[in-house]
XYZ file of C-alpha atoms in Angstrom:
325
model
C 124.668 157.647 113.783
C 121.983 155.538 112.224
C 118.172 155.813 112.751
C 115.649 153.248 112.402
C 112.135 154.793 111.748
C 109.021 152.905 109.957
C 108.769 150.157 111.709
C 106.155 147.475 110.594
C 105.483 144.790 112.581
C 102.890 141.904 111.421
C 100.022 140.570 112.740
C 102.544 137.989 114.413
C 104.282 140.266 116.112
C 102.781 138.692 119.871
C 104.469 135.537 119.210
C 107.988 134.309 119.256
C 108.437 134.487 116.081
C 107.914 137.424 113.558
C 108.868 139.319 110.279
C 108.977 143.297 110.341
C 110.122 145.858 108.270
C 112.637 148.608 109.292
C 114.062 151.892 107.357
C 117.456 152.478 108.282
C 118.986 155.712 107.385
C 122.680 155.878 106.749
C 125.325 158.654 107.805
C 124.779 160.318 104.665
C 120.869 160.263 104.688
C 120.547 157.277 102.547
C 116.956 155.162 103.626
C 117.744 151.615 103.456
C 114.706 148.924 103.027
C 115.594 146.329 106.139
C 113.348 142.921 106.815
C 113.834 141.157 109.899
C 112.789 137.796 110.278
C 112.295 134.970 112.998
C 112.081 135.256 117.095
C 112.456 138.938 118.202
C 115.057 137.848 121.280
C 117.239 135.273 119.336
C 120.426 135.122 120.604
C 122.046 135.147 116.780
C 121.574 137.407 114.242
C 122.204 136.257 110.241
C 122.499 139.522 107.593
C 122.118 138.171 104.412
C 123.120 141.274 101.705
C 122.668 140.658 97.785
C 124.254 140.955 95.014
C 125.029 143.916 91.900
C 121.270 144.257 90.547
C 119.433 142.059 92.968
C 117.163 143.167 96.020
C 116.794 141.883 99.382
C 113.844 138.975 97.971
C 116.813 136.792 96.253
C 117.343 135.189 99.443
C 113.654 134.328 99.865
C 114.319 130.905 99.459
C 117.385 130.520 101.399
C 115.905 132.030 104.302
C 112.178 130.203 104.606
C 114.883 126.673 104.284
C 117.345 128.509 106.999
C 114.665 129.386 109.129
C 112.938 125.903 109.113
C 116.623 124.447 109.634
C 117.882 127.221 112.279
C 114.262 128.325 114.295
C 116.658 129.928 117.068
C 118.272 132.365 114.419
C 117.449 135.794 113.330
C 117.530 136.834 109.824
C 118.277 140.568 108.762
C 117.801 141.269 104.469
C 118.386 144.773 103.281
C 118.476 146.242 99.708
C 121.751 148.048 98.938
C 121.450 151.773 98.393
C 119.856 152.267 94.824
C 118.509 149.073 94.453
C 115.075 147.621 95.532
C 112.964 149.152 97.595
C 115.712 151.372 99.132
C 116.749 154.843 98.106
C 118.705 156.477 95.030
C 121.890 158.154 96.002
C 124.399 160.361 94.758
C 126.571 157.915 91.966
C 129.397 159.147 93.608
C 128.717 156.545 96.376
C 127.975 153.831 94.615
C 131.180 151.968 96.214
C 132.263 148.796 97.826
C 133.355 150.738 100.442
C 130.258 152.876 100.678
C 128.457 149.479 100.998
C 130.390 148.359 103.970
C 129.623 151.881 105.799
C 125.704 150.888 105.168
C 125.807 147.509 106.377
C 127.765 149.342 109.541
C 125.029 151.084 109.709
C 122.072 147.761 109.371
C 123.981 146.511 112.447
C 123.830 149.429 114.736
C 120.377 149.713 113.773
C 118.669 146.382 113.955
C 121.830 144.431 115.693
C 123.487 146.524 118.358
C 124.545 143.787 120.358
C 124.306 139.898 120.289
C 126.771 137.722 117.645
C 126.823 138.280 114.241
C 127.451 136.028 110.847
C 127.586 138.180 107.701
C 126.466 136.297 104.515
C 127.224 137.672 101.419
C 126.226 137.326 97.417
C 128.554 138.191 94.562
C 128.568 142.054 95.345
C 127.515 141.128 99.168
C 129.970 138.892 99.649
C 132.141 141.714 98.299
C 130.926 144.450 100.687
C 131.205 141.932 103.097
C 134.913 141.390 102.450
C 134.879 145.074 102.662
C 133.338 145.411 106.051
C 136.036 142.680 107.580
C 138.873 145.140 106.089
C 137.401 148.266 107.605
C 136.065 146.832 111.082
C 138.891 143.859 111.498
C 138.377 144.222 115.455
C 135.337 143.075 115.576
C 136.006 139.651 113.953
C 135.966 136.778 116.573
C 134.130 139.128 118.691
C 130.976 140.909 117.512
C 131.234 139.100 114.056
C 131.004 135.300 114.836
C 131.121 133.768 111.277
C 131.034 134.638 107.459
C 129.567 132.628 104.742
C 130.859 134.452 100.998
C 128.535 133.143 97.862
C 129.202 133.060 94.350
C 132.001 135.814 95.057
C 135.552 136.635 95.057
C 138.249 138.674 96.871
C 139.708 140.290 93.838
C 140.905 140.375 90.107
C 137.148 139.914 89.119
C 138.796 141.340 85.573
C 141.101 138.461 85.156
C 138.752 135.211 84.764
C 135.319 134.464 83.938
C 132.981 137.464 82.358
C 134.324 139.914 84.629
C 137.461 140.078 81.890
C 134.689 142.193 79.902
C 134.883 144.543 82.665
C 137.870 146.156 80.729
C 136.113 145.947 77.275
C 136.336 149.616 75.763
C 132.474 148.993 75.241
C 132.129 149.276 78.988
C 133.407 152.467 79.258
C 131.436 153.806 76.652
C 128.410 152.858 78.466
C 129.453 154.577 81.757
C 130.037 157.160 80.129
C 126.792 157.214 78.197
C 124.758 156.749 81.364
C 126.404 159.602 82.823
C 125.479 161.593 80.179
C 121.907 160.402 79.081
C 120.712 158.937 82.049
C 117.386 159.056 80.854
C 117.742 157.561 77.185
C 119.549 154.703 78.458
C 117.444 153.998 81.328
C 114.674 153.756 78.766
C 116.840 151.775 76.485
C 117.059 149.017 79.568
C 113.290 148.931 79.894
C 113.159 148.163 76.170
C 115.783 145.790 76.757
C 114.560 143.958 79.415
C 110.947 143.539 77.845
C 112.967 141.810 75.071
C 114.852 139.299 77.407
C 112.111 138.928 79.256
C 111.566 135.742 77.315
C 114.603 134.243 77.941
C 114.709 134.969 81.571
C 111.317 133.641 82.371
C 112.880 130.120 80.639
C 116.105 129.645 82.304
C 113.922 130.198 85.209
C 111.611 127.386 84.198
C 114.791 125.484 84.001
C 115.481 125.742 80.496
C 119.212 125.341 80.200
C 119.390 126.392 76.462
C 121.105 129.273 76.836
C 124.961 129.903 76.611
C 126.068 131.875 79.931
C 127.095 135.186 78.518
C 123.384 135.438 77.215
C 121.925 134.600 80.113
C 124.239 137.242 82.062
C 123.144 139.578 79.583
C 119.592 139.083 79.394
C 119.662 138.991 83.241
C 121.541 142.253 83.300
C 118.786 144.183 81.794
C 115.531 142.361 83.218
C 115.685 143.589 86.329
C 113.872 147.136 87.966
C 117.608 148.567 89.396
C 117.839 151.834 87.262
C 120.929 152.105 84.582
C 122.916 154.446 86.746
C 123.092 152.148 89.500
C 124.266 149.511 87.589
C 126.850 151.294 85.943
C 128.520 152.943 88.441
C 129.409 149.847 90.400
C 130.978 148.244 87.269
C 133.731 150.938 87.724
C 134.205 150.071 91.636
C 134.672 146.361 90.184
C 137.730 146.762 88.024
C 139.934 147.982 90.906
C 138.309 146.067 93.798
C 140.872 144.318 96.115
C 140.150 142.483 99.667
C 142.903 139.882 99.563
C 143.915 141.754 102.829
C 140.837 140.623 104.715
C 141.040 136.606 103.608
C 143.385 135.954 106.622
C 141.388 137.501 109.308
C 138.730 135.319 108.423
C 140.900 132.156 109.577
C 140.063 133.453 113.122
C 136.360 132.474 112.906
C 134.103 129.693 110.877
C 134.042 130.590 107.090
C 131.684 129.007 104.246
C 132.787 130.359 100.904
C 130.246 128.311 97.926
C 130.257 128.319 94.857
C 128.915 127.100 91.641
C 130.670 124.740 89.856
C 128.988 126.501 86.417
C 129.295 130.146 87.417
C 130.753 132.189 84.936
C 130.605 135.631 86.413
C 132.718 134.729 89.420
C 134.031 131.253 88.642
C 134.826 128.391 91.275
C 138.801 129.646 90.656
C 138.045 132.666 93.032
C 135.932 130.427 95.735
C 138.808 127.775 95.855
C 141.666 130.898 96.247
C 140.055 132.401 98.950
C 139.463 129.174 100.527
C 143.362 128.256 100.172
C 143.837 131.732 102.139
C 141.538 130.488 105.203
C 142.317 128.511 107.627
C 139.667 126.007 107.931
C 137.123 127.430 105.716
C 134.570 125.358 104.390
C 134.184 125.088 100.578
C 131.839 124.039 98.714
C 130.877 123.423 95.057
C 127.406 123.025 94.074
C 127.603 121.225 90.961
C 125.784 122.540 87.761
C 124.413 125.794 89.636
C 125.399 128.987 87.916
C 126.201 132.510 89.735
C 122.475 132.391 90.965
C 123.032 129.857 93.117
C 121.057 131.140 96.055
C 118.115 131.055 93.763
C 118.759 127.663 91.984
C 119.979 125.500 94.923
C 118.575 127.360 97.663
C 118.333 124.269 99.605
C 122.229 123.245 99.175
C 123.084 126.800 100.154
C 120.557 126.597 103.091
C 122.168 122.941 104.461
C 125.833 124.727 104.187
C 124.796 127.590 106.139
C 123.053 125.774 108.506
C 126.230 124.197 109.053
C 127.734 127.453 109.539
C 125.447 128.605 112.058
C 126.311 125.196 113.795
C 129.901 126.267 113.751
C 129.849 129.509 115.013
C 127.271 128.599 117.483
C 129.609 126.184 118.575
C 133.211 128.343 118.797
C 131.492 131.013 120.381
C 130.142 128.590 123.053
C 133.461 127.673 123.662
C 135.134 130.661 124.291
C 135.881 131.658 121.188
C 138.097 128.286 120.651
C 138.143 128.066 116.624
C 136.591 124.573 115.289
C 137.647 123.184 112.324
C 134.509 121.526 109.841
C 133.152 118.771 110.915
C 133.966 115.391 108.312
């Protein structure tokens, strides 16, 4: 059973709406880093989880434009075990499925009761995927809607630069993290002060830079430690959730994607898509797998539509409503 402990409410906290900070610990004593935003009684909750490397503040954007577009909503961030401000855990558990026990474990904490739309980002959207395979029951009941970003259902070996995933070089580096955790968690520090450069441009919106650098140079300028990083490449190369695509048909489904993103390319957005009934796709044209911090505004509108949509079939008794043209 999950705890919630820590709670930090802000100076807000008297009026309808408010942000607050929650630990949740997880079955196996994990402390996740939880943020709640927006009105305290709101009669829908949003649980936006990241992606491999990120933390909870890469959907800062996208939620200040949801919240201004959706007051009535609640939004839920966490930071997936052994990144951000949460806590390290064994590498053992550094799953998909392992995810999808934690966010179990965010909703029983901060969400008991009340609808539900899951939003996921690359590895989100993946441990979202996850979740709908392990809790299928509660889709079209508990879980009202699911919005999947820059992320796919499976084969993330066979397109994009996820076919690196089964570059010999990759094992090597697993294996050298397990091995010298500290060297090559030092080696990433040096790393990322050397693409620091780079990053800070393509931020800037210098579009210089070929994609695998950028990937690269992202990789390593970022504060998750090395053993985190690795051990979830090694859950990527097998990970499989076609099985959960047509359970989604059942309740309103935004899958986005950028039309540049080379990590998880718009080939996996539009297969899931074909495998759900209704689902609402959509291409952002020239955003990359960062999507959520490039167009945070075109992912914001399309979630807002979402919200609309699940609002809407859940009003009427669970009657599913096709998109809107």
């Amino acid at each position: 059973m999950s705890t919630v402990s820590s709670l930090a409410t802000s100076a807000h906290s008297r009026a309808a709406s408010a942000s607050s900070r929650s630990t949740v610990h997880t079955a196996d004593g994990v402390a996740l880093e939880v943020r709640i935003h927006g009105p305290r009684r709101a009669r829908l909750t949003v649980v936006l989880s990241h992606g491999h490397c990120g933390r909870s503040e890469s959907w800062t954007a996208v939620r200040s434009a949801l919240l201004k577009r959706y007051p009535d909503a609640r939004i839920v961030c966490y930071d997936h075990r052994g990144h951000g401000r949460s806590a390290l855990a064994d590498r053992r558990t550094y799953t998909l499925a392992q995810l999808a026990d934690d966010l179990h474990a965010v909703l029983e904490a901060v969400a008991p009761t009340g609808p539900v739309i899951l939003v996921g980002h690359s590895m989100g959207g993946m441990s979202v995927l996850t979740y709908v395979s392990r809790h299928p029951h509660e889709i079209g009941s508990r879980i009202t809607g699911i919005g999947l970003i820059a992320t796919a259902a499976s084969s993330l070996t066979e397109d994009g630069l996820g076919r690196f995933l089964r570059h010999p070089l990759i094992s090597l580096f697993r294996a050298a993290v397990h091995h010298a955790p500290g060297r090559m968690h030092h080696a990433k520090l040096l790393a990322g002060r050397a693409f620091a450069p780079i990053v800070h441009r393509a931020r800037r919106g210098d579009h210089t830079f070929g994609p695998r650098l950028l990937t690269l140079a992202n990789a390593m300028h970022n504060q998750t430690p090395i053993v985190t990083m690795a051990a979830f490449l090694e859950a990527f190369t097998t990970y499989d959730r076609t099985d959960a695509l047509a359970t989604l048909s059942a309740i309103p489904t935004l899958i986005l994607c950028g039309s540049t993103d080379s990590i998880t390319p718009p080939t996996h957005s539009i297969a899931m898509a074909a495998a759900v009934d209704y689902s609402d796709l959509v291409l952002v044209e020239g955003a990359g797998h960062s999507v959520i911090m490039e167009q945070p505004g075109r992912v914001a509108d399309a979630l807002t539509r979402l919200l609309t949509r699940a609002h809407d079939t859940h009003r009427n008794t669970g009657r599913y409503l096709p998109v809107a043209v």
